[in-house]
XYZ file of C-alpha atoms in Angstrom:
150
model
C -9.713 -28.563 0.673
C -6.110 -29.016 1.731
C -4.889 -28.246 -1.806
C -6.858 -24.972 -1.859
C -5.436 -23.950 1.504
C -1.875 -24.620 0.398
C -2.392 -22.867 -2.928
C -3.568 -19.730 -1.143
C -0.322 -19.680 0.896
C 1.792 -19.334 -2.229
C 4.213 -16.410 -1.983
C 4.913 -14.553 -5.196
C 8.095 -12.587 -5.689
C 8.272 -9.392 -7.654
C 11.485 -9.011 -9.618
C 11.212 -5.220 -9.573
C 13.157 -3.556 -6.782
C 11.452 -0.851 -4.812
C 12.979 2.593 -4.932
C 12.952 4.833 -1.907
C 12.832 8.403 -3.076
C 13.453 9.741 0.423
C 15.274 12.972 1.041
C 18.965 13.422 0.477
C 20.670 12.970 3.863
C 23.288 15.249 5.404
C 26.668 13.691 6.263
C 29.035 16.587 7.036
C 30.079 20.146 6.239
C 33.552 20.876 4.931
C 35.543 23.990 5.838
C 35.522 25.114 2.193
C 31.743 25.637 2.132
C 30.908 22.282 0.594
C 28.444 19.786 1.986
C 28.656 15.994 1.909
C 25.381 14.091 1.515
C 24.006 10.610 0.835
C 21.710 10.524 -2.184
C 19.847 7.650 -3.822
C 18.923 7.282 -7.462
C 18.316 4.626 -10.057
C 19.473 4.227 -13.616
C 20.194 1.757 -16.392
C 23.721 1.122 -15.041
C 26.167 2.347 -12.401
C 27.149 5.462 -14.367
C 23.556 6.484 -15.013
C 22.597 5.963 -11.358
C 25.632 8.028 -10.278
C 24.602 10.855 -12.635
C 21.036 10.793 -11.316
C 22.222 10.831 -7.670
C 24.496 13.816 -8.387
C 21.683 15.674 -10.140
C 19.414 14.975 -7.205
C 21.930 16.176 -4.618
C 22.740 19.385 -6.536
C 19.026 20.051 -7.233
C 18.170 19.695 -3.549
C 20.976 22.041 -2.502
C 19.690 24.606 -5.007
C 15.912 24.406 -4.487
C 15.117 22.546 -1.282
C 18.114 22.793 1.004
C 19.666 19.980 3.007
C 18.789 19.809 6.678
C 22.043 20.413 8.548
C 21.707 19.935 12.319
C 22.626 23.117 14.179
C 23.438 25.125 11.047
C 20.467 26.980 9.639
C 22.614 28.909 7.113
C 23.824 25.760 5.327
C 20.312 24.237 5.537
C 18.756 26.932 3.366
C 18.276 26.425 -0.361
C 20.493 28.563 -2.582
C 17.533 29.774 -4.642
C 14.642 31.035 -2.540
C 12.696 32.806 -5.292
C 9.219 31.334 -5.723
C 8.878 29.273 -8.936
C 12.535 29.916 -9.847
C 12.958 26.488 -11.425
C 10.080 27.244 -13.765
C 11.098 30.880 -14.349
C 14.662 29.892 -15.275
C 13.647 26.629 -16.950
C 15.830 27.175 -20.018
C 18.908 27.675 -17.823
C 18.216 24.661 -15.574
C 17.350 22.334 -18.474
C 20.832 22.935 -19.897
C 22.476 22.921 -16.447
C 21.014 19.491 -15.537
C 21.325 17.815 -18.948
C 23.592 14.763 -19.172
C 27.204 15.906 -18.706
C 25.863 19.401 -17.927
C 27.479 21.976 -15.677
C 25.999 20.363 -12.557
C 28.916 17.890 -12.778
C 31.325 20.713 -11.869
C 29.719 20.932 -8.420
C 29.405 17.259 -7.418
C 32.192 14.822 -6.628
C 32.784 11.438 -5.038
C 35.741 12.830 -3.081
C 34.311 11.710 0.277
C 33.369 8.213 -0.878
C 34.671 5.436 1.316
C 35.199 1.853 0.255
C 32.017 -0.099 0.814
C 29.840 3.002 1.294
C 27.930 2.577 -1.969
C 24.718 0.577 -1.613
C 23.667 -1.067 -4.870
C 20.506 -2.969 -5.759
C 19.909 -4.537 -9.166
C 16.554 -5.577 -10.551
C 15.792 -6.368 -14.159
C 17.332 -3.563 -16.210
C 17.696 -1.006 -13.387
C 20.382 -0.287 -10.810
C 19.601 1.632 -7.625
C 22.530 3.258 -5.872
C 22.935 5.193 -2.645
C 26.109 7.256 -2.888
C 28.167 9.666 -0.830
C 28.446 12.919 -2.785
C 30.196 16.183 -2.007
C 28.358 19.240 -3.346
C 30.549 22.316 -3.765
C 27.907 24.643 -2.340
C 29.879 27.901 -2.247
C 31.129 27.475 -5.841
C 27.603 26.562 -6.951
C 26.239 29.709 -5.311
C 28.842 31.858 -7.092
C 27.988 30.183 -10.421
C 24.277 30.936 -9.935
C 25.090 34.568 -9.080
C 27.256 34.913 -12.215
C 24.406 33.565 -14.355
C 21.792 35.887 -12.844
C 19.778 33.197 -11.068
C 20.584 34.524 -7.581
C 20.540 38.250 -6.889
C 22.787 39.459 -4.062
């Protein structure tokens, strides 16, 4: 009986890390119209996770908006047209492809030493990074390509 009781107390460990897909978090607004955020993503290695976090941050600025306390203008998504991601799918597929134009609008300029949170499990790396999204330049780019109408 004692053996059964002890066997049922066995704790098993899962070698797969959990991934929190929570929202991208606001950090600060820059005077040049850019916004600094914290974004999480996972990938095969550091570079892949960084790419995924940048894509996520830029995508949220475009389609969802980033909640900026006390600044409703900067909180709004750049594209407010219903189903725009689907309507302009060909454009956004190219824009968000690996090494696509999204990289022009995301930087690690505001990264501080020790600010990157990294978790490794099996073949995946999860990173939480500080990313600056050049919001005003991104808006102009979307206007030039006919995605946003002024």
